[in-house]
């Protein structure tokens, strides 16, 4: 495939535009909805003209041995399915992607599932899944000659954007909700040289302000309303298919915040089916925090056909979002694949995070909603024991060390939040103990643990 042709199609009204006609806020001028990147050339190449699936699979695997930066990227090694640049030489990469797929034997046993895996997107260069989408969208910004890029963020997008902008020699502007993001993420934005504004509002307020800024100034918007972000974020679907020898798992479970990632993964799987690379779609389920659950509510109230924004509150600050931009895309991903949308409580998130930690992996709180959601799905009989399930872990444990320490010190949750979970929490807590500098003191501490 060498047709570097793409266009943008409105998700709401279906109107098609050429990429250069998109507005600074990436909203459709007819209906206000978001766009999706599409590749008309692929439609024309059905039947015998289809790309040779076997040759592509071989090529993508071979590239992992290459010393070229673009080949070493777990995003750009699939560049035949990413014809969004006129010149791949403009790609900005930190060797993102190619993230590990881990078996979770203990959680699998506890849940009575044979095949439970975690795809750890926190193992990306800046520690979150955002890198896969940032490499694509920021490369487009560079190719189009922008000098400034910007995002509103709960922390991970800003860390990723700041890093990729720095690599490309672009300037970056970050709007983050004042006091409501994890310190590790703020530190990254500063370290990578972003102009960082801590805005006295929440994430949804930051989005409102930034939308006005990008209309007034020549700045390229890198929030996930930018459809090129989703192009990069679809590639973990390719990696998953490859890891399962071009089969797909039965079920993929994704955390839901601004709701672009679930839609991106669905797009990745859908394109593989269309191109004959895999035979079927997995179910895609989205899990939100109970305090930031507008989509989960909408599935209860109206099967995901209309969403009412909420005022968001959760300690999983990455997904503290009340008015998610991509909710329609995510709802379609869930509906068309036969997945579910649920919410989980603060205690359920904290417990699931500690369980993932106890598997030797760790993740940030927002990622742990996936395991908490799986437990609920299993309890309600939605997932059979023989199914292959993949949890998408979106961020690295060290992004939000305060949360982890507070949990193990017993300072994270209020008593009313712990009700019914006290035993599980006590079993998982591993507080650090303060000891005198003697062998006896250390041995006493050890006896305290092993009984
Ligand atoms: N997990 C983590 C660790 C995140 O940082 C985010 C989103 C999500 C899950 C949800 O993904 O928005 O595609 O549904 N973080 C954004 C940010 C909003 O600004 O970093 P989503």
Coordinates of C-alpha atoms and ligand atoms in Angstrom, one line a residue:
X1 CA 0.0 0.0 0.0
X2 CA 1.5 3.3 -0.9
X3 CA -1.6 5.5 -1.3
X4 CA -0.9 8.3 1.2
X5 CA -4.4 9.6 0.9
X6 CA -6.7 10.2 3.8
X7 CA -9.7 12.3 4.6
X8 CA -11.7 13.2 7.6
X9 CA -15.3 12.0 8.0
X10 CA -17.6 13.5 10.6
X11 CA -18.7 11.0 13.1
X12 CA -22.1 12.7 13.6
X13 CA -23.3 13.7 10.1
X14 CA -21.0 11.7 7.9
X15 CA -19.7 14.7 5.9
X16 CA -16.3 14.3 4.4
X17 CA -13.6 17.0 4.3
X18 CA -10.0 17.1 3.1
X19 CA -7.6 17.2 6.1
X20 CA -6.4 20.8 5.4
X21 CA -10.0 22.1 5.8
X22 CA -10.4 21.0 9.4
X23 CA -11.0 23.8 11.9
X24 CA -8.6 24.5 14.8
X25 CA -11.0 22.8 17.3
X26 CA -11.4 19.7 15.0
X27 CA -15.2 20.1 15.2
X28 CA -17.5 19.6 12.2
X29 CA -18.7 23.0 10.9
X30 CA -22.1 21.4 10.1
X31 CA -23.0 19.5 13.2
X32 CA -20.2 20.1 15.7
X33 CA -19.3 16.5 16.1
X34 CA -15.7 15.0 15.9
X35 CA -13.9 13.6 12.9
X36 CA -12.4 10.2 12.2
X37 CA -9.5 9.6 9.8
X38 CA -10.5 7.4 6.9
X39 CA -8.6 6.0 4.0
X40 CA -10.7 5.9 0.8
X41 CA -8.0 4.0 -1.0
X42 CA -8.6 1.0 1.1
X43 CA -12.2 0.8 0.0
X44 CA -11.1 0.7 -3.6
X45 CA -8.8 -2.2 -2.9
X46 CA -11.3 -4.9 -1.9
X47 CA -11.2 -8.4 -3.4
X48 CA -8.1 -9.5 -5.2
X49 CA -6.6 -6.0 -4.9
X50 CA -6.6 -6.2 -1.1
X51 CA -3.2 -5.8 0.5
X52 CA -1.4 -9.0 1.0
X53 CA -2.1 -9.7 4.7
X54 CA 0.7 -12.3 5.0
X55 CA 3.3 -10.0 3.5
X56 CA 2.3 -7.1 5.9
X57 CA 2.5 -9.4 8.9
X58 CA 5.9 -10.5 7.9
X59 CA 7.1 -7.0 7.2
X60 CA 5.9 -5.6 10.6
X61 CA 7.6 -8.4 12.5
X62 CA 10.8 -8.0 10.5
X63 CA 11.0 -4.3 11.4
X64 CA 11.4 -5.2 15.0
X65 CA 14.9 -6.4 14.1
X66 CA 15.7 -3.1 12.3
X67 CA 18.0 -0.4 13.6
X68 CA 15.9 2.4 12.0
X69 CA 14.1 4.6 14.5
X70 CA 10.8 4.4 12.6
X71 CA 11.0 0.6 12.4
X72 CA 11.8 0.4 16.1
X73 CA 8.6 2.4 17.0
X74 CA 5.7 0.1 17.9
X75 CA 3.5 2.7 16.2
X76 CA 5.3 3.5 12.9
X77 CA 6.3 -0.1 12.2
X78 CA 2.6 -0.4 11.2
X79 CA 2.9 2.7 9.0
X80 CA 1.2 1.0 6.0
X81 CA -2.0 1.5 8.1
X82 CA -1.0 5.1 9.1
X83 CA -0.7 7.0 5.8
X84 CA -1.3 10.3 7.4
X85 CA 2.0 12.0 6.6
X86 CA 3.2 13.1 3.2
X87 CA 6.7 12.2 4.3
X88 CA 7.4 9.7 7.0
X89 CA 10.7 11.5 7.5
X90 CA 8.6 14.0 9.5
X91 CA 7.6 11.5 12.1
X92 CA 8.7 12.3 15.6
X93 CA 9.3 9.2 17.6
X94 CA 10.6 8.2 21.0
X95 CA 10.4 4.5 20.2
X96 CA 6.9 4.3 21.7
X97 CA 4.7 1.2 21.5
X98 CA 5.9 -2.4 21.5
X99 CA 4.6 -2.6 25.0
X100 CA 4.6 -5.9 27.0
X101 CA 1.6 -8.2 27.3
X102 CA 1.7 -9.8 30.7
X103 CA -0.2 -12.8 32.0
X104 CA -2.0 -12.1 35.3
X105 CA -2.0 -15.6 36.9
X106 CA -3.1 -14.6 40.4
X107 CA -6.0 -12.3 39.3
X108 CA -7.0 -14.9 36.7
X109 CA -7.2 -17.7 39.4
X110 CA -9.1 -15.4 41.8
X111 CA -11.6 -14.6 39.1
X112 CA -11.8 -18.1 37.6
X113 CA -10.7 -17.1 34.2
X114 CA -8.0 -19.1 32.3
X115 CA -6.5 -16.4 30.1
X116 CA -6.2 -13.0 31.7
X117 CA -3.6 -10.5 30.4
X118 CA -2.5 -6.9 30.9
X119 CA -1.3 -4.9 27.9
X120 CA 0.9 -2.4 29.8
X121 CA 0.7 0.9 28.0
X122 CA 2.4 2.5 31.0
X123 CA 5.6 1.0 29.6
X124 CA 5.8 3.7 27.0
X125 CA 8.6 6.4 27.0
X126 CA 6.7 9.0 29.1
X127 CA 4.9 6.3 31.1
X128 CA 1.4 6.3 29.5
X129 CA -0.5 5.2 26.5
X130 CA -0.6 8.8 25.3
X131 CA 2.7 8.4 23.6
X132 CA 1.3 6.2 20.9
X133 CA -1.2 9.0 19.9
X134 CA 1.2 11.8 20.4
X135 CA 3.8 10.5 18.0
X136 CA 1.2 10.5 15.2
X137 CA -0.6 13.8 15.9
X138 CA 2.5 15.8 16.8
X139 CA 4.2 14.5 13.6
X140 CA 1.2 16.0 11.7
X141 CA 1.7 19.3 13.5
X142 CA 5.3 19.3 12.5
X143 CA 4.6 18.4 8.9
X144 CA 2.1 21.2 8.7
X145 CA 4.6 23.7 9.9
X146 CA 3.1 24.6 13.3
X147 CA 5.5 26.1 15.9
X148 CA 3.2 25.8 18.9
X149 CA 1.1 22.8 20.1
X150 CA -1.2 22.8 23.1
X151 CA -3.4 20.5 25.2
X152 CA -5.7 20.5 28.2
X153 CA -4.9 17.5 30.3
X154 CA -5.3 15.5 33.5
X155 CA -1.6 15.1 33.3
X156 CA -0.6 12.2 31.0
X157 CA -1.4 13.9 27.7
X158 CA 0.6 17.0 28.8
X159 CA 3.6 14.9 29.7
X160 CA 3.5 13.1 26.4
X161 CA 2.9 16.3 24.3
X162 CA 5.7 18.2 26.1
X163 CA 8.2 15.4 25.4
X164 CA 7.4 14.9 21.8
X165 CA 7.3 18.7 21.2
X166 CA 10.7 19.0 22.7
X167 CA 12.0 16.2 20.5
X168 CA 10.6 18.0 17.4
X169 CA 11.9 21.4 18.5
X170 CA 8.3 22.8 18.8
X171 CA 7.0 24.9 21.8
X172 CA 4.1 23.5 23.9
X173 CA 1.4 25.0 26.0
X174 CA -0.2 22.9 28.8
X175 CA -3.5 23.7 30.6
X176 CA -3.9 21.5 33.7
X177 CA -6.5 21.7 36.5
X178 CA -4.9 23.4 39.5
X179 CA -4.1 20.9 42.2
X180 CA -5.9 18.0 40.6
X181 CA -3.2 16.1 38.8
X182 CA -0.5 13.8 40.0
X183 CA 2.8 15.5 40.7
X184 CA 4.8 13.1 38.6
X185 CA 2.9 14.3 35.5
X186 CA 3.3 17.9 36.3
X187 CA 7.1 17.3 36.8
X188 CA 7.3 15.8 33.4
X189 CA 5.6 18.8 31.6
X190 CA 8.1 21.1 33.4
X191 CA 11.1 18.9 32.7
X192 CA 10.3 18.8 29.0
X193 CA 10.0 22.6 28.8
X194 CA 6.3 23.2 28.3
X195 CA 4.6 26.5 29.2
X196 CA 2.5 25.0 32.0
X197 CA -0.6 26.8 33.2
X198 CA -2.3 25.5 36.3
X199 CA -5.8 26.8 35.7
X200 CA -8.2 27.4 38.6
X201 CA -10.8 25.0 37.3
X202 CA -11.3 21.3 36.5
X203 CA -10.3 19.4 33.3
X204 CA -13.6 20.3 31.6
X205 CA -12.9 23.9 32.3
X206 CA -9.4 23.7 30.9
X207 CA -10.9 22.2 27.7
X208 CA -13.3 25.2 27.4
X209 CA -10.5 27.7 27.8
X210 CA -8.1 26.0 25.4
X211 CA -10.8 25.7 22.7
X212 CA -11.0 29.5 22.7
X213 CA -7.2 29.9 22.7
X214 CA -6.6 27.7 19.6
X215 CA -9.3 29.6 17.7
X216 CA -7.5 32.9 18.6
X217 CA -3.9 31.9 18.1
X218 CA -2.0 29.8 15.6
X219 CA -1.6 26.8 17.9
X220 CA -2.2 23.1 17.0
X221 CA -4.6 21.4 19.4
X222 CA -3.4 18.0 20.6
X223 CA -6.3 16.9 22.8
X224 CA -7.9 13.6 21.7
X225 CA -10.5 15.5 19.7
X226 CA -7.6 15.6 17.2
X227 CA -8.3 12.6 15.1
X228 CA -4.6 11.9 14.4
X229 CA -4.2 11.0 18.1
X230 CA -6.5 8.1 17.6
X231 CA -4.6 6.8 14.6
X232 CA -1.6 6.2 16.9
X233 CA -3.7 4.9 19.7
X234 CA -5.2 2.3 17.4
X235 CA -1.9 0.5 17.0
X236 CA -2.0 -1.5 20.3
X237 CA -4.8 -3.4 18.7
X238 CA -2.3 -4.4 16.0
X239 CA 0.2 -5.4 18.6
X240 CA -2.4 -7.5 20.5
X241 CA -3.4 -9.3 17.3
X242 CA 0.2 -10.0 16.5
X243 CA 0.8 -11.3 20.1
X244 CA -2.1 -13.7 19.7
X245 CA -0.7 -14.9 16.3
X246 CA -3.3 -12.8 14.4
X247 CA -6.3 -14.0 16.5
X248 CA -7.9 -11.4 18.7
X249 CA -8.8 -11.8 22.4
X250 CA -12.4 -12.3 23.3
X251 CA -12.6 -9.2 25.4
X252 CA -10.6 -6.0 25.8
X253 CA -11.3 -3.8 28.8
X254 CA -10.3 -0.1 28.7
X255 CA -10.5 2.7 31.3
X256 CA -12.8 5.6 30.2
X257 CA -12.0 9.3 30.7
X258 CA -12.3 11.6 27.8
X259 CA -13.3 8.3 25.9
X260 CA -11.0 8.4 22.9
X261 CA -8.8 5.4 23.7
X262 CA -11.6 2.9 23.6
X263 CA -12.7 4.3 20.3
X264 CA -9.2 4.2 18.9
X265 CA -8.7 0.5 19.8
X266 CA -12.1 -0.3 18.2
X267 CA -10.9 1.5 15.0
X268 CA -7.7 -0.5 15.0
X269 CA -9.5 -3.9 15.3
X270 CA -12.2 -2.8 12.8
X271 CA -9.5 -1.8 10.2
X272 CA -7.8 -5.2 10.7
X273 CA -11.0 -7.0 10.0
X274 CA -11.7 -4.8 6.9
X275 CA -8.2 -5.5 5.5
X276 CA -8.5 -9.3 6.2
X277 CA -5.7 -9.3 8.8
X278 CA -7.9 -10.8 11.5
X279 CA -11.3 -12.6 11.3
X280 CA -13.3 -10.9 14.0
X281 CA -13.7 -8.1 16.6
X282 CA -13.2 -8.5 20.3
X283 CA -15.8 -7.2 22.7
X284 CA -14.7 -3.8 24.0
X285 CA -15.8 -2.7 27.4
X286 CA -15.2 0.7 29.1
X287 CA -15.0 1.2 32.8
X288 CA -15.3 4.6 34.5
X289 CA -14.8 5.8 38.1
X290 CA -18.2 6.0 39.9
X291 CA -17.6 9.7 40.6
X292 CA -16.8 10.5 36.9
X293 CA -19.3 8.2 35.1
X294 CA -21.3 10.1 32.6
X295 CA -21.1 7.3 30.0
X296 CA -21.8 4.5 32.4
X297 CA -24.9 6.4 33.5
X298 CA -26.0 6.9 30.0
X299 CA -25.8 3.1 29.3
X300 CA -28.1 2.6 32.3
X301 CA -30.5 5.3 31.4
X302 CA -30.7 5.2 27.6
X303 CA -28.3 2.4 26.3
X304 CA -25.7 5.0 25.5
X305 CA -27.7 7.1 23.1
X306 CA -27.5 10.4 25.0
X307 CA -25.0 11.6 27.7
X308 CA -25.5 14.2 30.4
X309 CA -22.2 15.7 31.7
X310 CA -21.5 15.3 35.5
X311 CA -19.3 17.2 37.9
X312 CA -16.4 14.7 38.2
X313 CA -14.8 13.6 41.5
X314 CA -12.4 10.7 41.8
X315 CA -8.9 10.1 43.2
X316 CA -8.0 8.5 39.9
X317 CA -7.3 12.0 38.6
X318 CA -6.4 10.9 35.1
X319 CA -10.0 10.1 34.5
X320 CA -11.6 12.9 36.5
X321 CA -13.6 14.0 33.5
X322 CA -17.3 15.0 33.6
X323 CA -17.9 15.9 29.9
X324 CA -16.0 13.5 27.7
X325 CA -15.5 14.7 24.2
X326 CA -15.4 11.3 22.4
X327 CA -18.4 9.7 24.2
X328 CA -20.3 9.0 21.0
X329 CA -17.3 7.2 19.5
X330 CA -16.8 5.2 22.6
X331 CA -20.6 4.4 22.8
X332 CA -20.5 3.0 19.3
X333 CA -17.4 1.0 20.1
X334 CA -19.1 -0.6 23.0
X335 CA -22.5 -1.1 21.2
X336 CA -21.1 -2.6 17.9
X337 CA -18.7 -5.0 19.7
X338 CA -21.3 -6.2 22.3
X339 CA -19.3 -4.8 25.2
X340 CA -20.4 -3.1 28.5
X341 CA -19.9 0.2 30.2
X342 CA -19.7 0.1 34.0
X343 CA -18.5 2.2 36.8
X344 CA -16.5 1.2 39.9
X345 CA -16.1 2.7 43.4
X346 CA -13.0 4.3 44.9
X347 CA -12.5 1.3 47.1
X348 CA -12.8 -1.1 44.2
X349 CA -10.2 1.0 42.2
X350 CA -7.8 1.0 45.2
X351 CA -8.1 -2.7 45.7
X352 CA -7.6 -3.6 42.1
X353 CA -4.6 -1.3 41.9
X354 CA -3.0 -3.1 44.8
X355 CA -3.7 -6.4 43.2
X356 CA -2.0 -5.4 40.0
X357 CA 0.9 -4.2 42.1
X358 CA 1.0 -7.5 43.9
X359 CA 1.4 -9.2 40.4
X360 CA 4.7 -7.3 40.1
X361 CA 3.4 -4.9 37.5
X362 CA 1.8 -1.8 39.1
X363 CA -0.2 0.8 37.3
X364 CA -1.8 4.1 38.0
X365 CA -5.2 4.3 39.6
X366 CA -7.1 5.1 36.4
X367 CA -5.7 1.9 34.8
X368 CA -6.9 -0.3 37.7
X369 CA -10.5 0.4 36.9
X370 CA -10.1 -2.3 34.3
X371 CA -9.5 -5.1 36.8
X372 CA -12.2 -3.7 39.1
X373 CA -14.6 -3.7 36.1
X374 CA -13.7 -7.2 35.1
X375 CA -14.5 -8.4 38.6
X376 CA -18.0 -6.9 38.3
X377 CA -18.5 -8.3 34.8
X378 CA -17.5 -11.7 36.0
X379 CA -19.9 -11.4 39.0
X380 CA -22.8 -10.5 36.7
X381 CA -22.0 -13.5 34.5
X382 CA -21.0 -11.4 31.4
X383 CA -17.7 -13.2 30.9
X384 CA -17.3 -17.0 30.7
X385 CA -14.3 -18.7 32.3
X386 CA -12.9 -19.8 29.0
X387 CA -12.6 -16.3 27.5
X388 CA -9.4 -14.6 26.8
X389 CA -9.5 -11.2 28.4
X390 CA -7.0 -8.3 28.0
X391 CA -6.9 -5.3 30.4
X392 CA -5.4 -2.1 29.0
X393 CA -3.2 -0.6 31.7
X394 CA -2.9 2.9 30.6
X395 CA -0.3 4.5 33.0
X396 CA 2.8 3.6 35.0
X397 CA 2.6 3.1 38.7
X398 CA 5.2 5.9 39.4
X399 CA 3.0 8.5 37.8
X400 CA 1.1 8.8 41.0
X401 CA 3.2 7.4 43.9
X402 CA 1.3 9.5 46.4
X403 CA -1.9 7.5 45.8
X404 CA 0.0 4.2 46.4
X405 CA 1.7 5.4 49.6
X406 CA -1.6 6.7 50.9
X407 CA -3.3 3.4 50.3
X408 CA -0.6 1.3 52.0
X409 CA -0.5 3.7 54.9
X410 CA -4.2 3.4 55.3
X411 CA -4.8 7.1 54.5
X412 CA -6.4 6.9 51.1
X413 CA -10.0 5.9 51.7
X414 CA -12.5 7.3 54.2
X415 CA -14.2 4.8 56.5
X416 CA -17.5 5.0 54.7
X417 CA -15.8 4.2 51.4
X418 CA -14.2 1.0 52.9
X419 CA -17.4 -0.5 54.1
X420 CA -17.6 -4.2 53.0
X421 CA -14.0 -4.1 51.7
X422 CA -12.1 -4.0 55.0
X423 CA -10.7 -7.5 54.8
X424 CA -9.5 -7.2 51.2
X425 CA -7.9 -3.9 52.0
X426 CA -6.1 -5.2 55.1
X427 CA -4.8 -8.2 53.2
X428 CA -3.3 -6.0 50.5
X429 CA -1.8 -3.2 52.6
X430 CA 2.0 -3.3 53.0
X431 CA 3.0 -0.3 55.0
X432 CA 6.6 0.5 55.5
X433 CA 7.8 0.1 59.1
X434 CA 10.3 2.3 60.9
X435 CA 13.0 0.2 62.7
X436 CA 16.2 0.8 64.7
X437 CA 19.5 0.0 62.9
X438 CA 20.0 -3.4 64.5
X439 CA 19.7 -7.0 63.2
X440 CA 17.2 -7.8 66.0
X441 CA 14.9 -5.0 65.0
X442 CA 14.9 -6.1 61.4
X443 CA 14.3 -9.7 62.3
X444 CA 11.5 -8.6 64.7
X445 CA 9.9 -6.7 61.8
X446 CA 10.2 -9.8 59.6
X447 CA 8.5 -12.0 62.3
X448 CA 5.7 -9.4 62.4
X449 CA 5.0 -10.1 58.8
X450 CA 5.5 -13.9 58.6
X451 CA 3.7 -14.4 61.9
Ligands
LIG1 N1 -5.9 6.2 31.8 C1 -5.0 7.2 32.0 C2 -3.8 6.9 32.8 C3 -5.2 8.4 31.4 O1 -4.3 9.4 31.6 C4 -6.4 8.7 30.7 C5 -6.7 10.0 30.1 C6 -7.3 7.6 30.5 C7 -7.0 6.4 31.1 C8 -8.6 7.7 29.8 O2 -8.4 7.7 28.4 O3 -9.5 9.8 27.9 O4 -9.0 8.2 26.1 O5 -10.8 7.8 27.8 N2 -6.0 11.0 30.3 C9 -6.2 12.3 29.6 C10 -5.0 13.2 29.9 C11 -7.5 12.8 29.5 O6 -5.2 14.4 29.8 O7 -4.0 12.7 30.2 P1 -9.5 8.4 27.5

